[in-house]
Short mmCIF file of C-alpha atoms in Angstrom, two decimals:
data_model
loop_
_atom_site.label_atom_id
_atom_site.label_comp_id
_atom_site.label_asym_id
_atom_site.label_seq_id
_atom_site.Cartn_x
_atom_site.Cartn_y
_atom_site.Cartn_z
CA MET A 20 36.57 -162.57 -56.19
CA ALA A 21 39.02 -160.43 -53.61
CA ASP A 22 38.86 -157.01 -53.52
CA VAL A 23 42.48 -156.97 -54.37
CA ALA A 24 41.62 -158.67 -57.71
CA GLN A 25 39.43 -156.50 -58.27
CA MET A 26 41.63 -153.38 -58.03
CA ILE A 27 44.21 -155.57 -59.91
CA GLY A 28 40.92 -156.07 -63.02
CA LYS A 29 40.31 -152.83 -63.32
CA ILE A 30 43.76 -151.64 -64.20
CA VAL A 31 45.42 -154.41 -66.44
CA GLN A 32 44.04 -154.36 -69.64
CA THR A 33 47.31 -155.14 -71.30
CA GLY A 34 50.45 -157.28 -70.84
CA SER A 35 49.91 -160.20 -68.69
CA LEU A 36 49.87 -160.37 -64.75
CA LYS A 37 49.00 -163.52 -62.77
CA LEU A 38 48.09 -162.82 -59.17
CA VAL A 39 48.41 -165.48 -56.65
CA LEU A 40 46.53 -164.59 -53.32
CA ALA A 41 46.97 -165.31 -49.83
CA SER A 42 44.09 -168.32 -50.21
CA GLY A 43 45.84 -169.81 -53.11
CA GLU A 44 43.79 -168.82 -55.23
CA THR A 45 44.92 -167.48 -58.78
CA ARG A 46 44.04 -164.77 -61.09
CA THR A 47 45.43 -163.58 -64.54
CA PHE A 48 44.64 -160.57 -65.61
CA GLY A 49 45.64 -158.69 -69.36
CA ASP A 50 45.79 -159.98 -73.24
CA GLY A 51 48.88 -162.22 -73.11
CA SER A 52 50.49 -159.81 -74.87
CA GLU A 53 54.15 -159.34 -72.89
CA ASP A 54 56.03 -161.68 -70.49
CA THR A 55 53.90 -162.67 -67.87
CA ILE A 56 54.63 -161.49 -63.89
CA ILE A 57 53.84 -163.11 -61.23
CA VAL A 58 52.97 -161.32 -57.74
CA ARG A 59 52.20 -163.48 -54.87
CA ILE A 60 50.57 -162.00 -51.70
CA ALA A 61 51.52 -163.63 -48.36
CA ASP A 62 48.34 -162.71 -46.23
CA ALA A 63 45.13 -161.41 -46.51
CA GLU A 64 46.00 -158.13 -44.03
CA ALA A 65 48.69 -157.31 -46.53
CA GLU A 66 45.49 -157.45 -49.43
CA ARG A 67 43.66 -155.34 -47.55
CA ALA A 68 46.14 -153.01 -46.85
CA ILE A 69 46.79 -152.52 -50.42
CA VAL A 70 43.21 -152.41 -51.55
CA ASP A 71 42.92 -149.48 -48.46
CA ASP A 72 46.21 -147.62 -49.73
CA PRO A 73 47.58 -148.67 -52.37
CA ALA A 74 50.00 -145.50 -52.81
CA LEU A 75 51.79 -146.25 -49.90
CA LYS A 76 50.99 -149.74 -48.97
CA LEU A 77 51.66 -151.74 -52.21
CA ALA A 78 55.45 -150.73 -51.34
CA GLU A 79 55.53 -151.34 -48.12
CA MET A 80 53.97 -155.05 -48.64
CA TYR A 81 57.08 -155.11 -51.04
CA MET A 82 59.42 -153.60 -48.39
CA ASP A 83 58.11 -156.17 -45.68
CA GLY A 84 58.41 -159.25 -48.34
CA ARG A 85 54.66 -159.58 -48.07
CA LEU A 86 54.16 -159.14 -52.02
CA ILE A 87 56.51 -161.06 -53.40
CA LEU A 88 57.76 -161.21 -57.13
CA GLU A 89 58.43 -165.02 -58.46
CA ALA A 90 58.56 -163.26 -62.40
CA GLY A 91 59.69 -160.59 -63.02
CA ASN A 92 61.11 -157.44 -61.34
CA VAL A 93 59.52 -154.65 -59.32
CA PHE A 94 59.66 -152.12 -62.83
CA ASP A 95 58.42 -154.49 -64.43
CA LEU A 96 55.06 -154.62 -62.10
CA LEU A 97 55.15 -150.69 -61.67
CA SER A 98 55.53 -150.32 -65.79
CA LEU A 99 52.55 -152.33 -65.74
CA LEU A 100 50.26 -150.64 -63.65
CA ARG A 101 51.32 -147.47 -64.95
CA ARG A 102 51.13 -147.78 -68.57
CA ASN A 103 47.82 -149.56 -67.93
CA GLY A 104 46.55 -146.55 -65.97
CA VAL A 105 46.65 -146.77 -61.75
CA ARG A 106 43.97 -144.50 -61.50
CA LYS A 107 41.32 -146.55 -63.24
CA ALA A 108 41.10 -148.19 -59.46
CA GLY A 109 40.52 -144.95 -58.11
CA ASN A 110 37.08 -144.62 -55.70
CA VAL A 111 35.93 -142.03 -53.58
CA LYS A 112 38.25 -143.25 -50.45
CA LEU A 113 41.20 -143.09 -52.45
CA ALA A 114 40.64 -139.60 -53.92
CA ALA A 115 39.81 -138.31 -50.35
CA ARG A 116 43.14 -139.35 -48.61
CA THR A 117 44.93 -138.53 -51.93
CA PHE A 118 43.23 -134.85 -51.43
CA ALA A 119 44.17 -134.61 -47.90
CA ARG A 120 47.74 -135.37 -48.39
CA ALA A 121 48.14 -132.76 -50.86
CA LEU A 122 46.70 -130.19 -48.63
CA SER A 123 48.95 -131.27 -45.88
CA THR A 124 51.99 -130.91 -48.63
CA GLN A 125 50.77 -127.50 -49.62
CA LEU A 126 50.18 -126.52 -45.60
CA TRP A 127 53.27 -128.02 -44.29
CA SER A 128 55.26 -125.84 -47.20
CA ARG A 129 54.30 -123.02 -45.90
CA PHE A 130 54.58 -122.76 -42.26
CA PRO A 131 57.68 -120.72 -41.37
CA ILE A 132 60.04 -123.58 -39.67
CA ASN A 133 62.87 -124.93 -41.88
CA ARG A 134 63.32 -128.66 -41.85
CA ASN A 135 65.78 -128.43 -43.95
CA LEU A 136 68.48 -129.97 -42.43
CA GLN A 137 66.20 -132.86 -41.14
CA ASN A 138 64.84 -134.08 -44.24
CA VAL A 139 68.11 -133.70 -46.17
CA SER A 140 69.81 -135.55 -43.17
CA HIS A 141 67.18 -138.12 -43.61
CA HIS A 142 68.88 -139.10 -46.95
CA TYR A 143 72.02 -138.29 -47.87
CA ASP A 144 73.46 -138.48 -44.03
CA LEU A 145 73.13 -142.69 -45.07
CA SER A 146 76.22 -144.64 -45.28
CA ALA A 147 78.41 -142.97 -48.48
CA LYS A 148 79.24 -146.51 -48.77
CA LEU A 149 75.27 -147.23 -49.82
CA PHE A 150 75.95 -144.42 -52.63
CA ASP A 151 79.06 -146.14 -54.04
CA LEU A 152 77.27 -148.81 -54.85
CA PHE A 153 75.72 -147.58 -57.78
CA LEU A 154 76.97 -143.71 -58.34
CA ASP A 155 79.33 -142.81 -61.11
CA GLU A 156 82.75 -142.66 -60.46
CA ASP A 157 82.08 -138.92 -59.94
CA TRP A 158 79.77 -139.64 -57.29
CA GLN A 159 77.15 -137.58 -58.93
CA TYR A 160 73.21 -138.11 -57.42
CA SER A 161 71.20 -136.20 -60.16
CA CYS A 162 70.43 -136.51 -63.35
CA ALA A 163 73.24 -138.00 -66.17
CA TYR A 164 73.55 -136.40 -69.33
CA PHE A 165 73.18 -138.85 -72.58
CA GLU A 166 74.33 -136.58 -75.41
CA PRO A 167 75.24 -138.73 -77.50
CA PRO A 168 72.40 -141.38 -76.86
CA GLY A 169 74.02 -144.64 -76.15
CA ILE A 170 76.98 -143.30 -73.86
CA SER A 171 78.11 -144.97 -70.44
CA LEU A 172 76.44 -143.76 -67.18
CA ASP A 173 80.12 -142.15 -66.71
CA GLU A 174 80.10 -140.77 -69.37
CA ALA A 175 76.87 -139.20 -69.01
CA GLN A 176 77.35 -137.41 -65.89
CA LEU A 177 80.65 -136.15 -67.42
CA ALA A 178 78.18 -134.75 -70.15
CA LYS A 179 76.03 -133.18 -67.71
CA LYS A 180 79.03 -131.32 -65.79
CA ARG A 181 80.01 -129.84 -69.51
CA HIS A 182 76.55 -128.76 -70.27
CA ILE A 183 76.26 -126.90 -67.49
CA ALA A 184 79.58 -125.78 -67.17
CA ALA A 185 78.99 -123.84 -71.07
CA LYS A 186 75.80 -122.27 -69.79
CA LEU A 187 77.19 -120.57 -66.60
CA LEU A 188 79.50 -118.79 -69.05
CA LEU A 189 82.81 -118.94 -66.55
CA GLU A 190 85.12 -116.43 -66.56
CA ASP A 191 88.73 -116.77 -65.00
CA GLY A 192 88.65 -115.85 -61.05
CA ASN A 193 84.96 -115.87 -61.02
CA ARG A 194 83.23 -117.07 -57.80
CA VAL A 195 81.10 -119.40 -57.57
CA LEU A 196 78.41 -120.28 -55.55
CA GLU A 197 76.95 -124.31 -55.57
CA ILE A 198 73.72 -124.03 -53.63
CA GLY A 199 73.38 -128.34 -52.96
CA SER A 200 76.84 -129.56 -53.67
CA GLY A 201 76.65 -132.85 -52.99
CA TRP A 202 80.13 -134.85 -52.92
CA GLY A 203 81.96 -132.23 -54.54
CA GLY A 204 81.92 -133.32 -58.00
CA MET A 205 80.66 -130.46 -59.64
CA ALA A 206 82.36 -128.14 -57.70
CA MET A 207 85.85 -129.58 -58.55
CA TYR A 208 84.84 -129.55 -61.97
CA LEU A 209 84.15 -126.28 -62.67
CA ALA A 210 87.33 -125.51 -60.77
CA GLU A 211 89.75 -127.14 -62.62
CA ALA A 212 88.23 -126.57 -65.73
CA GLU A 213 87.40 -122.51 -65.56
CA ASN A 214 89.98 -121.59 -62.90
CA VAL A 215 87.08 -120.07 -60.42
CA ASP A 216 86.58 -120.19 -56.85
CA VAL A 217 84.03 -122.34 -55.81
CA THR A 218 81.87 -122.13 -52.33
CA GLY A 219 79.48 -125.10 -52.08
CA VAL A 220 76.69 -125.00 -49.36
CA THR A 221 74.96 -128.09 -48.22
CA LEU A 222 73.15 -129.50 -45.36
CA SER A 223 74.32 -133.05 -45.29
CA GLU A 224 77.33 -134.02 -42.64
CA GLU A 225 78.09 -136.98 -44.46
CA GLN A 226 78.21 -135.36 -47.99
CA LEU A 227 80.63 -132.13 -46.12
CA LYS A 228 83.08 -134.89 -44.41
CA VAL A 229 83.57 -136.20 -48.22
CA SER A 230 83.65 -133.27 -50.32
CA ARG A 231 86.42 -131.92 -48.24
CA ASP A 232 88.68 -135.21 -48.15
CA ARG A 233 88.40 -135.12 -51.96
CA VAL A 234 88.98 -131.59 -52.25
CA GLN A 235 92.09 -131.86 -50.14
CA ARG A 236 93.48 -134.76 -52.22
CA ARG A 237 93.24 -133.47 -55.26
CA GLY A 238 94.99 -129.94 -54.09
CA LEU A 239 92.09 -127.83 -54.88
CA SER A 240 91.91 -126.04 -50.97
CA ASN A 241 92.80 -122.85 -52.18
CA ARG A 242 89.57 -122.39 -54.86
CA VAL A 243 87.23 -124.99 -53.06
CA ARG A 244 85.51 -124.63 -50.21
CA PHE A 245 82.20 -126.78 -48.82
CA GLU A 246 79.88 -125.32 -45.58
CA LEU A 247 77.46 -126.93 -43.72
CA THR A 248 75.13 -123.95 -44.44
CA ASP A 249 71.06 -123.48 -45.42
CA TYR A 250 70.97 -121.68 -48.49
CA ARG A 251 69.05 -118.99 -46.92
CA ASP A 252 71.99 -118.16 -44.64
CA VAL A 253 74.73 -118.01 -47.22
CA GLN A 254 76.18 -114.20 -47.79
CA GLY A 255 78.09 -112.07 -50.23
CA LYS A 256 77.69 -111.62 -53.68
CA PHE A 257 78.43 -114.62 -56.97
CA ASP A 258 79.23 -114.17 -60.03
CA ARG A 259 78.09 -117.48 -60.98
CA ILE A 260 75.22 -119.33 -59.13
CA VAL A 261 74.57 -123.16 -59.51
CA SER A 262 72.15 -125.99 -58.16
CA VAL A 263 72.11 -129.23 -59.70
CA GLY A 264 69.38 -131.67 -58.13
CA MET A 265 68.45 -129.42 -54.94
CA PHE A 266 65.50 -127.72 -55.83
CA GLU A 267 63.30 -130.62 -55.49
CA HIS A 268 63.79 -130.20 -51.08
CA VAL A 269 63.46 -126.09 -51.37
CA GLY A 270 59.39 -127.03 -51.02
CA VAL A 271 56.40 -125.05 -53.03
CA GLY A 272 56.00 -122.44 -50.45
CA ASN A 273 59.30 -121.55 -50.25
CA TYR A 274 59.99 -120.50 -54.05
CA ARG A 275 59.76 -117.13 -53.97
CA ARG A 276 62.36 -117.34 -50.91
CA PHE A 277 64.56 -119.32 -52.87
CA PHE A 278 64.56 -116.70 -55.85
CA ARG A 279 64.88 -113.42 -53.73
CA LYS A 280 68.02 -115.17 -52.17
CA VAL A 281 69.58 -115.98 -55.54
CA SER A 282 68.71 -112.39 -56.70
CA SER A 283 70.48 -111.01 -53.93
CA CYS A 284 73.62 -113.20 -54.19
CA LEU A 285 74.02 -112.73 -57.85
CA ASP A 286 76.11 -110.19 -59.27
CA LYS A 287 74.44 -108.14 -61.18
CA LYS A 288 76.20 -109.11 -64.42
CA GLY A 289 75.66 -112.91 -62.86
CA VAL A 290 74.27 -116.30 -64.40
CA MET A 291 73.03 -118.95 -62.61
CA VAL A 292 71.92 -122.36 -63.97
CA LEU A 293 68.88 -124.22 -62.22
CA HIS A 294 68.85 -128.47 -62.77
CA SER A 295 65.98 -129.82 -61.34
CA ILE A 296 63.08 -132.31 -61.75
CA CYS A 297 60.11 -130.79 -63.44
CA ARG A 298 56.41 -131.66 -64.35
CA THR A 299 53.92 -130.88 -66.66
CA LYS A 300 51.62 -129.39 -64.15
CA PRO A 301 51.21 -128.94 -60.55
CA ASN A 302 50.62 -132.13 -58.37
CA PHE A 303 50.46 -130.52 -55.21
CA ALA A 304 51.61 -133.75 -53.53
CA THR A 305 54.67 -136.45 -53.02
CA ASN A 306 54.10 -140.03 -53.84
CA PRO A 307 53.75 -140.89 -50.18
CA PHE A 308 56.25 -144.02 -50.33
CA ILE A 309 58.58 -140.89 -51.46
CA GLU A 310 57.25 -138.73 -48.90
CA LYS A 311 57.81 -140.94 -45.78
CA TYR A 312 60.94 -143.28 -46.81
CA ILE A 313 63.06 -141.17 -48.91
CA PHE A 314 63.08 -137.50 -49.44
CA PRO A 315 60.46 -135.77 -46.90
CA GLY A 316 59.56 -132.18 -47.60
CA GLY A 317 60.66 -132.88 -51.02
CA TYR A 318 57.99 -131.47 -54.10
CA MET A 319 58.54 -132.06 -57.70
CA PRO A 320 56.71 -128.35 -58.95
CA SER A 321 55.39 -127.44 -62.61
CA ILE A 322 57.51 -124.88 -64.75
CA ALA A 323 54.09 -122.99 -64.06
CA GLU A 324 54.80 -123.03 -60.21
CA VAL A 325 58.51 -121.93 -61.02
CA LEU A 326 57.88 -118.82 -63.04
CA PRO A 327 56.05 -116.79 -61.16
CA ALA A 328 58.86 -116.81 -58.42
CA VAL A 329 61.51 -116.42 -60.90
CA GLU A 330 59.96 -113.43 -62.11
CA SER A 331 58.79 -111.73 -58.85
CA ALA A 332 62.67 -111.55 -57.92
CA GLY A 333 63.61 -109.92 -60.77
CA LEU A 334 65.59 -112.44 -62.56
CA LEU A 335 65.72 -112.70 -66.61
CA ILE A 336 64.77 -115.97 -67.80
CA LYS A 337 67.87 -116.28 -69.88
CA ASP A 338 67.08 -120.30 -71.03
CA ILE A 339 64.82 -123.06 -70.52
CA GLU A 340 65.92 -126.51 -71.71
CA ILE A 341 63.44 -129.77 -70.84
CA LEU A 342 65.22 -133.10 -70.99
CA PRO A 343 62.55 -135.54 -71.31
CA ILE A 344 63.96 -139.34 -71.03
CA HIS A 345 67.55 -139.00 -69.42
CA TYR A 346 66.45 -139.06 -65.91
CA ALA A 347 64.75 -142.71 -66.89
CA HIS A 348 68.15 -143.85 -68.34
CA THR A 349 69.92 -142.62 -65.50
CA LEU A 350 67.76 -144.56 -62.68
CA ARG A 351 67.94 -147.77 -64.67
CA ALA A 352 71.63 -147.40 -64.59
CA TRP A 353 71.40 -147.08 -60.88
CA ARG A 354 68.86 -149.72 -60.44
CA GLU A 355 70.93 -151.92 -62.35
CA ARG A 356 73.83 -151.40 -60.01
CA PHE A 357 72.72 -151.47 -57.00
CA VAL A 358 70.61 -154.76 -57.52
CA ALA A 359 73.96 -156.29 -58.96
CA ARG A 360 75.20 -155.37 -55.42
CA LYS A 361 72.49 -156.91 -53.14
CA ALA A 362 74.76 -158.72 -50.95
CA GLU A 363 76.74 -155.21 -50.14
CA ALA A 364 73.61 -153.18 -49.45
CA ILE A 365 71.77 -155.88 -47.02
CA ALA A 366 75.38 -156.11 -45.24
CA LEU A 367 75.25 -152.75 -44.60
CA TYR A 368 71.64 -152.44 -43.82
CA ASP A 369 69.52 -155.12 -44.35
CA GLU A 370 67.16 -156.86 -46.40
CA ARG A 371 63.87 -154.56 -45.95
CA PHE A 372 66.29 -151.78 -46.63
CA PHE A 373 67.44 -153.01 -49.68
CA ARG A 374 63.98 -153.74 -51.16
CA MET A 375 63.50 -149.85 -50.31
CA TRP A 376 65.49 -148.61 -52.44
CA GLU A 377 64.88 -151.10 -55.10
CA PHE A 378 61.47 -150.09 -55.01
CA TYR A 379 62.24 -146.26 -54.66
CA LEU A 380 64.95 -146.32 -57.93
CA ALA A 381 62.43 -148.53 -59.97
CA LEU A 382 59.10 -146.22 -58.84
CA SER A 383 61.44 -143.13 -59.99
CA GLU A 384 62.18 -144.66 -63.14
CA THR A 385 58.78 -145.71 -64.21
CA ALA A 386 57.95 -141.90 -63.21
CA PHE A 387 60.08 -140.70 -65.67
CA ARG A 388 58.94 -142.76 -68.27
CA HIS A 389 55.34 -143.33 -68.02
CA ASP A 390 54.45 -139.91 -65.88
CA ARG A 391 55.36 -137.24 -67.60
CA LEU A 392 58.63 -136.02 -65.32
CA PHE A 393 61.53 -134.32 -67.13
CA ILE A 394 64.42 -132.58 -65.67
CA MET A 395 64.34 -128.61 -66.31
CA GLN A 396 67.59 -126.74 -66.68
CA LEU A 397 66.65 -123.32 -66.32
CA GLN A 398 69.72 -120.57 -66.60
CA LEU A 399 69.10 -116.83 -65.32
CA ALA A 400 70.66 -113.60 -64.77
CA ARG A 401 70.18 -109.89 -63.68
CA HIS A 402 71.17 -107.84 -66.81
CA GLN A 403 69.71 -108.43 -70.01
CA ASP A 404 73.10 -108.74 -72.19
CA ALA A 405 75.07 -111.57 -69.29
CA VAL A 406 74.13 -114.23 -71.99
CA PRO A 407 74.38 -113.95 -75.65
CA TYR A 408 71.33 -113.77 -77.93
CA ASP A 409 71.77 -117.49 -79.71
CA ARG A 410 72.55 -120.48 -78.13
CA ASN A 411 75.70 -121.30 -80.51
CA TYR A 412 78.17 -120.25 -77.61
CA ILE A 413 76.75 -123.48 -75.42
CA ALA A 414 77.90 -126.19 -78.35
CA ALA A 415 81.40 -124.30 -78.92
CA ARG A 416 82.36 -123.65 -75.04
CA GLU A 417 81.75 -127.65 -74.75
CA ALA A 418 84.34 -128.53 -77.23
CA THR A 419 86.66 -126.33 -75.42
CA LEU A 420 85.16 -128.25 -71.85
CA ARG A 421 85.90 -131.75 -74.25
CA GLU A 422 89.39 -130.37 -74.58
CA PHE A 423 89.94 -129.80 -70.82
CA GLU A 424 88.68 -133.17 -70.24
CA ALA A 425 90.79 -134.85 -72.28
CA GLY A 426 93.70 -133.78 -70.26
CA ARG A 427 92.70 -133.29 -66.72
CA ARG A 428 93.94 -136.18 -64.22
CA PRO A 429 91.59 -138.63 -63.25
CA LEU A 430 89.57 -138.48 -60.24
CA GLU A 431 91.06 -140.82 -56.86
CA LYS A 432 89.13 -143.26 -55.64
CA VAL A 433 86.62 -141.79 -52.06
CA VAL A 434 88.12 -143.55 -49.16
CA PHE A 435 85.68 -144.65 -46.79
#
């Protein structure tokens, strides 16, 4: 039996997987309780690569067209492996490789070198047309809020903005800082909903160009501005701070620096809401495929890794909310939209890029369904009385925001 078949045999006990080896030999694994996924590996070198470093090479062989799915899709395969327990295939060599990656991640994140611009540009300065293939109408590239369950992606992204805005407790005339402003949707929503002044900072030139264009066409340039600035370089005081989907790029070695900066910029009676991916316990390293191809320098912390940095900055934790499955639903919607427009994605880049992005979306969904990842919404303040002592205000403010949304002018289509 080939080594790759031995590895798969250790993992897959339930479900059904048929493996076609480069030699033409066929092996079947599982108990037959699900539809059969058929995987063909094109050459012996690809088999050896997967066995040697499955966390990285499974993705690369799929990207290169050397791991071919003849029945089922890449999410089906990754979900089957995760549900059965990929760690069953572990050995001393793989454990040593994992330890080395974790050590590298921890060390690099603590070096006094700011790689934020380089890391952000790697992902967010891709063509805006790529993101238009799968995002909602407001280009929200973070976890949506599927409340109530069953709503559409566009409705869920609107619900996310509404939920965060309610927690910010915005007041007329507030100065708001958005750390990681994306394509401008959150800033525009806040400015229109509560008549506040918003400054958004980003390190992506592509996002900056799109967001400035959107704000100008929406007639909000007098109250919303975006700057190509690292959060470390922000000056001034703000009544409210919001950060959605950016904290994953800060790096585990920089958490104390991040929250000290937040504390220095937040007014004494101010409120911050941080929306970030978290996990149930420290992982010490990022998946090597994600690190190499998608989010270099990224890291998803446990809550226990975050809170000491919050406390050391003198900030008060006013509310923690866990959203456990919403990102899985978001990623499923993104992947389905992206795959449906495969030809357009290939025309933008090439087929290898399409398979890379498909693998990224599928792997991320798998992680949120099976690896205990979740979204944490953390509400912070500097003063004990900055936030009400019960959570009833959230629902009340959301009701008011729904009234605003009902009369809000439809969003203009992004122009490339």
